[in-house]
Short mmCIF file of C-alpha atoms and ligand atoms in Angstrom, two decimals:
data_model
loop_
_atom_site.label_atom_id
_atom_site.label_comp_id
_atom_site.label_asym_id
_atom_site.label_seq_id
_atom_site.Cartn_x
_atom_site.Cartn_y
_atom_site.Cartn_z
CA UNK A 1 0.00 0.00 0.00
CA UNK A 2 1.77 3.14 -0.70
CA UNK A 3 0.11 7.02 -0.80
CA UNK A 4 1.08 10.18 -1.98
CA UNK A 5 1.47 12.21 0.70
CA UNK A 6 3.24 15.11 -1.15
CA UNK A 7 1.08 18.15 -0.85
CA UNK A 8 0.99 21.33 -3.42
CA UNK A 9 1.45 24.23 -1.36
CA UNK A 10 -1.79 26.88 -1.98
CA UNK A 11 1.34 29.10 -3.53
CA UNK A 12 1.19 27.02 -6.39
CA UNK A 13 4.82 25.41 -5.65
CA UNK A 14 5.79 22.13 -5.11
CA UNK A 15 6.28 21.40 -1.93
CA UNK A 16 7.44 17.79 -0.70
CA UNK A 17 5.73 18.16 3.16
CA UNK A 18 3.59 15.88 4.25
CA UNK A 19 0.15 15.19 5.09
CA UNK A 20 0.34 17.06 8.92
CA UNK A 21 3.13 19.08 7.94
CA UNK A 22 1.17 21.13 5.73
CA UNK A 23 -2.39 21.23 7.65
CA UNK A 24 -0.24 22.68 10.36
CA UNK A 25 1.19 25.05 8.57
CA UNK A 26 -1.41 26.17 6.14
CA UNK A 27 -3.25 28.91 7.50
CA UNK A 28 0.71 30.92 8.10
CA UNK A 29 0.72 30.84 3.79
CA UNK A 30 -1.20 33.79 4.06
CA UNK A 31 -0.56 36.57 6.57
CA UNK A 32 -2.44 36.23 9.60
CA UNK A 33 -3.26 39.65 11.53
CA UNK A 34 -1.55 40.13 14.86
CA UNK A 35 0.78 37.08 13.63
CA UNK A 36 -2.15 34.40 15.39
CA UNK A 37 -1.10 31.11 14.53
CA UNK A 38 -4.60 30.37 14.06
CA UNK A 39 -6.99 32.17 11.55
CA UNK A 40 -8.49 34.14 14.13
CA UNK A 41 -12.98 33.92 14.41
CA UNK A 42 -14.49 36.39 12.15
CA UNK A 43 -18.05 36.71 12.91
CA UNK A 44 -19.25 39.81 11.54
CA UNK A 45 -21.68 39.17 8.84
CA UNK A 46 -20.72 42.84 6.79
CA UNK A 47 -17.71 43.83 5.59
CA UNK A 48 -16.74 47.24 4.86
CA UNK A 49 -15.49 48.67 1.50
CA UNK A 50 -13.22 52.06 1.03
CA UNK A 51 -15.29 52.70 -2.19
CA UNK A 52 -18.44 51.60 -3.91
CA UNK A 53 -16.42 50.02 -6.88
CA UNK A 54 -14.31 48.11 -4.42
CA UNK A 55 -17.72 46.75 -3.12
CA UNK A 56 -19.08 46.29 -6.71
CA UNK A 57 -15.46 44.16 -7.88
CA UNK A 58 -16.42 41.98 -5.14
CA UNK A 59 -19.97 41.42 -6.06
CA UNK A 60 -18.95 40.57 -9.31
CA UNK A 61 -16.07 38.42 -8.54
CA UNK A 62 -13.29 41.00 -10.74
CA UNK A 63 -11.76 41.23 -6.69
CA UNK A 64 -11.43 38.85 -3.75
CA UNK A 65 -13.41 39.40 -0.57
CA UNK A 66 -16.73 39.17 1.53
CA UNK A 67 -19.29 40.75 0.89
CA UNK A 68 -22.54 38.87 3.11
CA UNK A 69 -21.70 36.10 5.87
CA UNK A 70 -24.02 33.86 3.88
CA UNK A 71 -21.82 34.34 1.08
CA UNK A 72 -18.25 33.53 2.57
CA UNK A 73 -16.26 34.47 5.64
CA UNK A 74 -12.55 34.79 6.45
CA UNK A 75 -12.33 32.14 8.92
CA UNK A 76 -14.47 29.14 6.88
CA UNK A 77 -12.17 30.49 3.90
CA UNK A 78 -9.08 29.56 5.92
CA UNK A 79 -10.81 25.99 6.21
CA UNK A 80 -11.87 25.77 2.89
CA UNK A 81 -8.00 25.98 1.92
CA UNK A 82 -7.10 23.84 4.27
CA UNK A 83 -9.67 20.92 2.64
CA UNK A 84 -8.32 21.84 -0.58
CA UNK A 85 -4.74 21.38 0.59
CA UNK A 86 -5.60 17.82 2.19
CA UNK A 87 -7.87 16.55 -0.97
CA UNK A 88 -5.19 18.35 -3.55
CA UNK A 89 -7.87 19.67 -5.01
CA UNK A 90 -8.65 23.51 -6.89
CA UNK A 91 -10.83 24.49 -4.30
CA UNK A 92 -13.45 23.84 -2.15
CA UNK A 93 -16.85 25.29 -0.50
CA UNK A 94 -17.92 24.82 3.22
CA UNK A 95 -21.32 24.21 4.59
CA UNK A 96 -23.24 23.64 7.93
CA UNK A 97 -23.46 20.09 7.44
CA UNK A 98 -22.45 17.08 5.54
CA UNK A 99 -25.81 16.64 4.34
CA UNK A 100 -26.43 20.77 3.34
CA UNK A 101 -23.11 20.00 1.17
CA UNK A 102 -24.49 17.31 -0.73
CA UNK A 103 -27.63 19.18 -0.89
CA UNK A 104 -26.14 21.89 -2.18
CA UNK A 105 -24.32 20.21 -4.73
CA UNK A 106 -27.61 18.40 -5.83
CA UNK A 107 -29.77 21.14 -6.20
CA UNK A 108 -26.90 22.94 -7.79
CA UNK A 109 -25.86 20.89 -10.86
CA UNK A 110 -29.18 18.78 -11.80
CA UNK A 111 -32.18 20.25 -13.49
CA UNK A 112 -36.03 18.06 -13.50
CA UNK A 113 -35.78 15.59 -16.45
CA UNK A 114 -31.77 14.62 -15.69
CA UNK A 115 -30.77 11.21 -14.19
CA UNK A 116 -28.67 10.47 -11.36
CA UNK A 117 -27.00 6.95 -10.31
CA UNK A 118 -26.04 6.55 -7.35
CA UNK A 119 -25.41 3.49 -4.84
CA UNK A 120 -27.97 1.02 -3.22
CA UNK A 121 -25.62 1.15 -0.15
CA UNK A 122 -26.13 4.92 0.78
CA UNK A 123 -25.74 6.43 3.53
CA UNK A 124 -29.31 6.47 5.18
CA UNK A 125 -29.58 10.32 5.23
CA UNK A 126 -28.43 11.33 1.60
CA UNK A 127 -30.51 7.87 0.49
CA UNK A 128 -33.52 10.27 1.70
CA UNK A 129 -32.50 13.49 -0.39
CA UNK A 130 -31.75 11.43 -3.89
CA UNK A 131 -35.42 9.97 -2.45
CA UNK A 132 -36.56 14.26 -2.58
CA UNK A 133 -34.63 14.26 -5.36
CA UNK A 134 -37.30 12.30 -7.94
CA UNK A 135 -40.19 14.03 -6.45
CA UNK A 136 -38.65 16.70 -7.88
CA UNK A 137 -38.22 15.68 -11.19
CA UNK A 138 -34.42 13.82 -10.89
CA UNK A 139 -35.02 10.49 -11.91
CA UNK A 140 -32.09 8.18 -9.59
CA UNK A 141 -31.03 4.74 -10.08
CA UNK A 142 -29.42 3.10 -7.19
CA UNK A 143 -27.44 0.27 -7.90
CA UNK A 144 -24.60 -1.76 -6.33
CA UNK A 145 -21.30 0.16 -7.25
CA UNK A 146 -19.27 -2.41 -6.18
CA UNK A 147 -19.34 -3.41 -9.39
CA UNK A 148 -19.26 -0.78 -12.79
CA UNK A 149 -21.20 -3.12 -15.44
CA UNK A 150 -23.97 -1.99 -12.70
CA UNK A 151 -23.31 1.61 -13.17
CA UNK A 152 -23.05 0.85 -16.84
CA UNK A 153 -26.36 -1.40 -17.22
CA UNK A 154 -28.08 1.83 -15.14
CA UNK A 155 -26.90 4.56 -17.55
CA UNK A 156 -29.72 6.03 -19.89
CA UNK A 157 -28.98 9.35 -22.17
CA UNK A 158 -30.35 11.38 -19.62
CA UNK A 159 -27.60 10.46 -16.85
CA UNK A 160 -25.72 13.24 -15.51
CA UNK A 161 -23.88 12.51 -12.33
CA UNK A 162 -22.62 9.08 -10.34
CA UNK A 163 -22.68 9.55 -6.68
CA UNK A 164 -20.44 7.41 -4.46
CA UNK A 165 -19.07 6.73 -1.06
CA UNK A 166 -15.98 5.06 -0.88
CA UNK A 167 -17.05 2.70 2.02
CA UNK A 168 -20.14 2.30 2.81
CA UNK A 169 -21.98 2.19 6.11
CA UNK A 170 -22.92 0.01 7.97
CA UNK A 171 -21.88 -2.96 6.05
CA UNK A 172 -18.28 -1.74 4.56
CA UNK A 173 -19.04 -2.51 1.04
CA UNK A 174 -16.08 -1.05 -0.77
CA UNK A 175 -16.95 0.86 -4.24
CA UNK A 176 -15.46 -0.11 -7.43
CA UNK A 177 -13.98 3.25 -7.32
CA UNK A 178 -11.73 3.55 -9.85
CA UNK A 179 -13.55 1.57 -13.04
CA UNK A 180 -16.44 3.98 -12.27
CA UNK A 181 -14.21 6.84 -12.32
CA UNK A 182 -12.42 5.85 -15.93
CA UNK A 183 -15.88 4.86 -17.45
CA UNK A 184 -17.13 8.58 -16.04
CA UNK A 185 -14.01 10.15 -17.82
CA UNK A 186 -15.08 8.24 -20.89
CA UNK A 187 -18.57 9.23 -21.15
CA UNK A 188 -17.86 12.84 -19.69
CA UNK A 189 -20.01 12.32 -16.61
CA UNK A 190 -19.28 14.60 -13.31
CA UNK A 191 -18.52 11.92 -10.71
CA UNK A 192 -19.23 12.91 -7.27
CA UNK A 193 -17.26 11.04 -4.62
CA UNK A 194 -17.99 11.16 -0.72
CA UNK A 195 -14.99 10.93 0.90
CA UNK A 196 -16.42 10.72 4.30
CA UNK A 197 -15.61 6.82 5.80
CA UNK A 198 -11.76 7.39 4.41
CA UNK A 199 -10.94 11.02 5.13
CA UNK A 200 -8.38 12.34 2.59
CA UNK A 201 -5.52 11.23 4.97
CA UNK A 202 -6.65 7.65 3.63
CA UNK A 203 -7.47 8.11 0.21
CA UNK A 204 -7.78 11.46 -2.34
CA UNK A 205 -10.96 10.64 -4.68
CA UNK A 206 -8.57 12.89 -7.63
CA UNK A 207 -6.51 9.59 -7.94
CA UNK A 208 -10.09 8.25 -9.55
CA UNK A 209 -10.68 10.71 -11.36
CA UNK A 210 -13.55 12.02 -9.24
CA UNK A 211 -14.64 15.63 -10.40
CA UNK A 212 -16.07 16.85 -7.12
CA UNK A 213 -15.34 15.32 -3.62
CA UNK A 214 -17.90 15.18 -0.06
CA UNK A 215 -16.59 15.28 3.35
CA UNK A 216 -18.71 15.70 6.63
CA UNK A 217 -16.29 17.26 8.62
CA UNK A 218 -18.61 16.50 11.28
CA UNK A 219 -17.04 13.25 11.47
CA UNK A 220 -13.30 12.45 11.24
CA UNK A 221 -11.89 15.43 10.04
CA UNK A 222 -13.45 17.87 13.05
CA UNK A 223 -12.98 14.12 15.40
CA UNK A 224 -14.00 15.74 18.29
CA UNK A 225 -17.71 15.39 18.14
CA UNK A 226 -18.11 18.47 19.11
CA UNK A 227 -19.03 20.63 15.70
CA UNK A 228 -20.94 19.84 12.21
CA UNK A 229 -19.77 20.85 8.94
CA UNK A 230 -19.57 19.90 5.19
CA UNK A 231 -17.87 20.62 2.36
CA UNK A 232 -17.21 20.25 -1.53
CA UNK A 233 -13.72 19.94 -2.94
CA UNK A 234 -13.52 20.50 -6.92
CA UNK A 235 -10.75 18.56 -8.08
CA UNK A 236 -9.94 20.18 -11.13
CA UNK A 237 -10.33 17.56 -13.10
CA UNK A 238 -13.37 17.72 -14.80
CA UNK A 239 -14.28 19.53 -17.87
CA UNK A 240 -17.39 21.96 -17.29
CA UNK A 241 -17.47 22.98 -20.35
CA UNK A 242 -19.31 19.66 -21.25
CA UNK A 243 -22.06 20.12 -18.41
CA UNK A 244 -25.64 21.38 -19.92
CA UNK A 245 -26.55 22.86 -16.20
CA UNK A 246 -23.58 25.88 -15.80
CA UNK A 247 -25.11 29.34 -16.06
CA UNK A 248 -23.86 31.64 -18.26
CA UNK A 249 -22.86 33.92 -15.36
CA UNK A 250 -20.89 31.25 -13.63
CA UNK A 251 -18.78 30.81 -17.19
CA UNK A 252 -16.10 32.95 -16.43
CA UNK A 253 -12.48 31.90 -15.31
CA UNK A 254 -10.62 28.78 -15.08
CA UNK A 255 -13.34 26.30 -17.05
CA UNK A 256 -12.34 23.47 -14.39
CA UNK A 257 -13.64 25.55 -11.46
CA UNK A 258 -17.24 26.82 -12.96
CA UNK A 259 -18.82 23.93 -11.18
CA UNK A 260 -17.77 25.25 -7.70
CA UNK A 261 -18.62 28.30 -8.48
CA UNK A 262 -22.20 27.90 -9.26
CA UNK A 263 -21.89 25.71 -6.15
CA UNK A 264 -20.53 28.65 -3.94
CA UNK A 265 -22.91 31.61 -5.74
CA UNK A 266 -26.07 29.38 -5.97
CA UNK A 267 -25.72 26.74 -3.44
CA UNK A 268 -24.61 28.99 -0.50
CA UNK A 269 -27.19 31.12 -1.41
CA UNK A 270 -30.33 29.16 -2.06
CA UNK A 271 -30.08 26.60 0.75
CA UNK A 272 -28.65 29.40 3.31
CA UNK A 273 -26.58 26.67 5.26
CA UNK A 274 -23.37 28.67 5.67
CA UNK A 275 -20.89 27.14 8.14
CA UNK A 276 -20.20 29.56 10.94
CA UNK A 277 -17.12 31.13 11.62
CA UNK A 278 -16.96 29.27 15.42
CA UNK A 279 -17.99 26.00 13.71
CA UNK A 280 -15.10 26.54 10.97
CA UNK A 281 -12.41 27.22 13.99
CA UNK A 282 -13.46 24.37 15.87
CA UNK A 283 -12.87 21.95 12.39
CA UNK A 284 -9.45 23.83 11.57
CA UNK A 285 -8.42 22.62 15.00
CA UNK A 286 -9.33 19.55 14.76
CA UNK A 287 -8.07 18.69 11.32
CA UNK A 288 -4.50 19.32 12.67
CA UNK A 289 -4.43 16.05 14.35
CA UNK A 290 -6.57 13.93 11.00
CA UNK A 291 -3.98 11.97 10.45
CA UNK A 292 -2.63 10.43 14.06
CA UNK A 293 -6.00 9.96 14.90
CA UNK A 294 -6.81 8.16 11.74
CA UNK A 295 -3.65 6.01 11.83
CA UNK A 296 -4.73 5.22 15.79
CA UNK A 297 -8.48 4.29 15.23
CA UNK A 298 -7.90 2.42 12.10
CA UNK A 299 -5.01 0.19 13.85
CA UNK A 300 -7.29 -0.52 16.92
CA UNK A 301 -10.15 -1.26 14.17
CA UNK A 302 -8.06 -3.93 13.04
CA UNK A 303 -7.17 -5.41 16.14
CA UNK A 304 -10.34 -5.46 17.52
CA UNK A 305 -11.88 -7.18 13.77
CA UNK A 306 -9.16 -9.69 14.57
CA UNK A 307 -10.86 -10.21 17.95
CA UNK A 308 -14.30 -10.44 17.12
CA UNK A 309 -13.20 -12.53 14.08
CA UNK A 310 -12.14 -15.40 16.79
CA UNK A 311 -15.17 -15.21 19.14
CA UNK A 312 -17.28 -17.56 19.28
CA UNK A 313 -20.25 -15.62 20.12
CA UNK A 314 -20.13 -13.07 17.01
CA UNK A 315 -21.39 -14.54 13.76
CA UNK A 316 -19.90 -12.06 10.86
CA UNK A 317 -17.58 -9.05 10.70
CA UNK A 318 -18.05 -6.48 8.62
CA UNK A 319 -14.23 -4.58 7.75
CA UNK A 320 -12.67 -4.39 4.67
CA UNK A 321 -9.23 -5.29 6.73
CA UNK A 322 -10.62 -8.68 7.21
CA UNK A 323 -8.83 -11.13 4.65
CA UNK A 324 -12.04 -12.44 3.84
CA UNK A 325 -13.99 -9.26 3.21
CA UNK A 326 -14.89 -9.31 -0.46
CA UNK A 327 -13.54 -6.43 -1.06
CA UNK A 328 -10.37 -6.97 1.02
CA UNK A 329 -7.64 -6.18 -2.13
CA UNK A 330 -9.62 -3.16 -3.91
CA UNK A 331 -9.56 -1.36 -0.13
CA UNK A 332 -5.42 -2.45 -0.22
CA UNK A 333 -4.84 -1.39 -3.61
CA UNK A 334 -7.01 1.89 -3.06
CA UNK A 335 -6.68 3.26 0.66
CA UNK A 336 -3.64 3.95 3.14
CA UNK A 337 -5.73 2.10 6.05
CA UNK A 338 -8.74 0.16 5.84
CA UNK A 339 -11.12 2.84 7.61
CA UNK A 340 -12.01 2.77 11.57
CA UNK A 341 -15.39 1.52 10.80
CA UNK A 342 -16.75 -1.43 11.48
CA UNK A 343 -19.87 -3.82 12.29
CA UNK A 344 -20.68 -7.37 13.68
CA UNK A 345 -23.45 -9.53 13.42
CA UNK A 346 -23.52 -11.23 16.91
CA UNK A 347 -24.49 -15.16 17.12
CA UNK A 348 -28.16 -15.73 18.09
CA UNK A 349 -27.08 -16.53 21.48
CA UNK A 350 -26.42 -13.15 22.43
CA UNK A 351 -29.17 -10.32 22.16
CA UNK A 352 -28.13 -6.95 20.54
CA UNK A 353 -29.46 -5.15 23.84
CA UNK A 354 -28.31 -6.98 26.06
CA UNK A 355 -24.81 -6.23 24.66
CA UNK A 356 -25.21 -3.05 24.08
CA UNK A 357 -26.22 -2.16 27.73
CA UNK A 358 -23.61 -4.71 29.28
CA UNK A 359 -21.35 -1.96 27.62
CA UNK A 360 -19.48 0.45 30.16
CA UNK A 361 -16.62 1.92 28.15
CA UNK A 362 -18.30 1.86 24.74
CA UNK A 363 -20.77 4.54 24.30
CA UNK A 364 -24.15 3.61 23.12
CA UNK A 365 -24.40 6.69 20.41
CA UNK A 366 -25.53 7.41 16.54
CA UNK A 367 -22.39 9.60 15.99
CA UNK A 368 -18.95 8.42 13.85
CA UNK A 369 -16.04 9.75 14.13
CA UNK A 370 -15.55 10.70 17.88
CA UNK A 371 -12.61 10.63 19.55
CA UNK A 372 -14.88 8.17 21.99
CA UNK A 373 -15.73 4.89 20.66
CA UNK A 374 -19.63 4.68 19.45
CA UNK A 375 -21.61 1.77 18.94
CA UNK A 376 -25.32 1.27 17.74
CA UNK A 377 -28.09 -1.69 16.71
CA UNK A 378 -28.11 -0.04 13.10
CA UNK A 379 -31.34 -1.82 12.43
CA UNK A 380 -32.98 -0.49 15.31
CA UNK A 381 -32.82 2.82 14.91
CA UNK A 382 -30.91 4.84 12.09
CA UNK A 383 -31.85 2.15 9.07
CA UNK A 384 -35.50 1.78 11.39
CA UNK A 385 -37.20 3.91 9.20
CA UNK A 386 -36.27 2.31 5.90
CA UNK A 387 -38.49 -1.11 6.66
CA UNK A 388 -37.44 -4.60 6.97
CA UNK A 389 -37.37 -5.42 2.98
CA UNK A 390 -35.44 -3.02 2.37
CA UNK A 391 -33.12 -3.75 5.05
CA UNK A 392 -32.53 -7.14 4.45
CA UNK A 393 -31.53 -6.15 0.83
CA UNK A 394 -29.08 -4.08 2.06
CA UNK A 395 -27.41 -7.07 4.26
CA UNK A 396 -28.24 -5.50 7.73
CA UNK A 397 -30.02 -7.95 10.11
CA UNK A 398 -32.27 -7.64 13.31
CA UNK A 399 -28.81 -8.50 15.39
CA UNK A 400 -26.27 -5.79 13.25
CA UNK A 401 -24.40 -3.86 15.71
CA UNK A 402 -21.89 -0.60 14.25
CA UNK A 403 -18.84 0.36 16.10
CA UNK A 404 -17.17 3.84 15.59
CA UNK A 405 -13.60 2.80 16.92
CA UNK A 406 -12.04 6.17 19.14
CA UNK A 407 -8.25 6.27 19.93
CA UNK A 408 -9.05 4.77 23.79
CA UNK A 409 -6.34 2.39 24.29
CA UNK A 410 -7.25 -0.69 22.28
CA UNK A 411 -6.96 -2.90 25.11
CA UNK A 412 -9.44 -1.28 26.93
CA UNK A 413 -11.46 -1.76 24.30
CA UNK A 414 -11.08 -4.84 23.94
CA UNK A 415 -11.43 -5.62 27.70
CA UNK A 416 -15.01 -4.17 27.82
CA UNK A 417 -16.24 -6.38 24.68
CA UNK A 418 -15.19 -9.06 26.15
CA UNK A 419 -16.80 -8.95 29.73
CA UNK A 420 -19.65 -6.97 27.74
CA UNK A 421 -20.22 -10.95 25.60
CA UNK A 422 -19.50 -12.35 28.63
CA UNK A 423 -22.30 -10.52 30.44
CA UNK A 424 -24.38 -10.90 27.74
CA UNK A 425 -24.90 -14.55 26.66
C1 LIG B 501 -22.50 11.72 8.28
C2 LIG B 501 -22.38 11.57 6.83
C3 LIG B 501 -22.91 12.52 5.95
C4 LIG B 501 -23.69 13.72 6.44
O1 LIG B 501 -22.93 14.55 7.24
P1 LIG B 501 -23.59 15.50 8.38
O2 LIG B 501 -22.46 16.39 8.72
O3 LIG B 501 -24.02 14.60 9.50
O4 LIG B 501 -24.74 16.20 7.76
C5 LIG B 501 -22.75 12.32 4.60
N1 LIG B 501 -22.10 11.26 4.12
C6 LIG B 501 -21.59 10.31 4.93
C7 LIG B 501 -20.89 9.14 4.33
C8 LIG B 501 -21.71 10.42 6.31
O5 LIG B 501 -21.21 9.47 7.11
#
């Protein structure tokens, strides 16, 4: 497994640091008033202009600035570069949530009458919106894109836009990422990637080709469980020129960048789900430490799959760092660690509840990516609403427990499963 971890400075120069290095460091590439080491909190919603030109250059992009807090602020911009930096991307655009991002993006690009595709293994909550989505005229196929003939076999003339997660949740299905992203270059579709489950500090959706990338920094990249936030990374890569849906007024500049900016004039703007300037501190802060928290949860996720994988009371583990996950060499070939994910399916022995509450250490939560380890019956209450059917088409059974693995020390961990199946059956 090797990755990239050479970073282009926002300068535009090469620069051979690495993944922490530059996150660290980022913010001091632009002058920082007082000399903070941290972009300080801007919260004023106005900004002030010498003239009424200056003010009017702004408006119509000839000058950089802020003009409205919905529009932009200094301290999410300072984020937004620092998301850019970590998916090497051309820029990107920050919003309240995970979910206003996607949103955003959604109601951005398609138009009633286009097609999306878009996986059967979604993440509950964005399942919902490509669900609000077709009442609104977007016709969406979801199919299982661990596999591209799918994707292919779903594509009509109409098709705009493939959605994907790299790893999906619960169940750690890993997507054929990088067939779908050469048979998107081929066809000149805009292939949306949500980086969430891998971070960029495991894998940059660019090296697929992806045209614009997803994060919820709600979840690794903030780690702290203490803030929401979203964003949109355009890669650079794809060519808008080829996209029916740009507005003429969002034509102008670098063609590989109009897509973000009908994202930042029209998205920001329409769904009003700016991320504040407290919320964007609290996410610059914590994506200093993405990658030694990443490389700690995702070891202790594979220790304690190894664990579970040898007890006789759990029936199935679901992580692609198991040998025998079926998608155990795509997730080697593609990602720098193998997520800090992962699920079980206990044996019938042992009730879900029981478990649960037998837990002391392990918190019984609906959150990922906390610094605390989570864990939750997924059928039970955030796939609940989506009926048995279609649950048991999607692999998760009555007994499916998900883990969110912290940076605790593993043993500990590992202690309170044990007395916790002890306890329990
Ligand atoms: C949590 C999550 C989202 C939504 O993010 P929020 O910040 O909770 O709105 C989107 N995609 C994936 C894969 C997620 O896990």
């Amino acid at each position: 497994m090797s990755v990239n971890l050479s970073l282009i400075s926002l300068s535009g120069d090469k620069a051979q640091q690495g993944f922490t290095t530059s996150i660290l460091h980022c913010d001091r590439q632009k002058p920082i008033e007082h000399g903070s080491l941290h972009k300080p909190i801007h919260d004023s919603v106005a900004f002030e202009y010498n003239t009424a030109e200056d003010l009017a250059a702004v408006f119509q992009g000839r000058q950089r600035g802020f003009a409205y807090g919905r529009q932009g602020n200094p301290t999410v911009s300072a984020l937004e570069d620092k998301i850019t930096l970590m998916e090497q991307g051309v820029g990107s655009v920050c919003f309240a949530t995970g979910m206003a991002a996607i949103s955003a993006t959604m109601f951005t690009l398609l138009r009633a009458g286009d097609h999306l595709i878009s996986s059967s293994f979604l993440f509950g909550n964005t399942d919902s919106l490509f669900k609000t989505l077709r009442q609104l005229g977007v016709d969406v196929t979801f199919v299982d894109v661990t596999d591209v003939g799918n994707v292919i076999a779903a594509r009509t003339e109409k098709t705009k836009a493939v959605f994907v997660e790299t790893i999906a949740n619960p169940c750690t299905q890993v997507t054929d990422l990088k067939s779908i992203g050469d048979y998107c270059e081929r066809e000149e579709l805009l292939y949306i990637v949500d980086n969430t489950l891998t971070t960029p500090f495991l894998f940059q959706p660019n090296r697929v080709k992806a045209g614009l990338i997803i994060n919820s920094l709600t979840k690794y990249v903030g780690g702290h469980g203490n803030v929401l936030g979203g964003s949109v990374t355009e890669s650079g890569i794809f060519d808008w020129s080829t996209y029916p849906n740009i507005y003429d007024q969002y034509k102008s500049g670098d063609v590989n960048n109009w897509g973000l900016l009908q994202i930042r004039k029209k998205g920001l703007r329409d769904t009003g789900a700016t991320l504040s300037a407290n919320s964007a501190h609290l996410l610059s802060v914590g994506a200093e430490t993405l990658a030694l928290r990443m490389s700690r949860t995702c070891d202790s996720a594979q220790a304690i799959a190894s664990y579970f994988e040898s007890h006789r009371s759990v029936k199935k583990v679901f992580y692609p760092g198991v040998r025998n996950h079926p998608d155990h060499n795509r997730a080697k070939q593609l990602f720098s660690h193998f997520g800090s994910l992962l699920s079980i399916e206990l044996g019938d022995e042992v009730d879900c509840f029981s478990f649960l509450n037998a837990l002391k250490l392990v918190v019984i939560s609906s959150n990922l990516g906390d610094n605390r380890t989570l864990a939750i019956p997924v059928a039970h209450t955030i796939y609940y609403e989506m009926g048995p059917e279609r649950r048991a088409s999607m692999g998760i059974s009555d007994g499916m427990i998900r883990f969110s693995v912290g940076i605790e020390d593993v043993d500990d961990l590992i202690t309170d499963f044990e007395q916790a199946l002890h306890n329990s059956s």
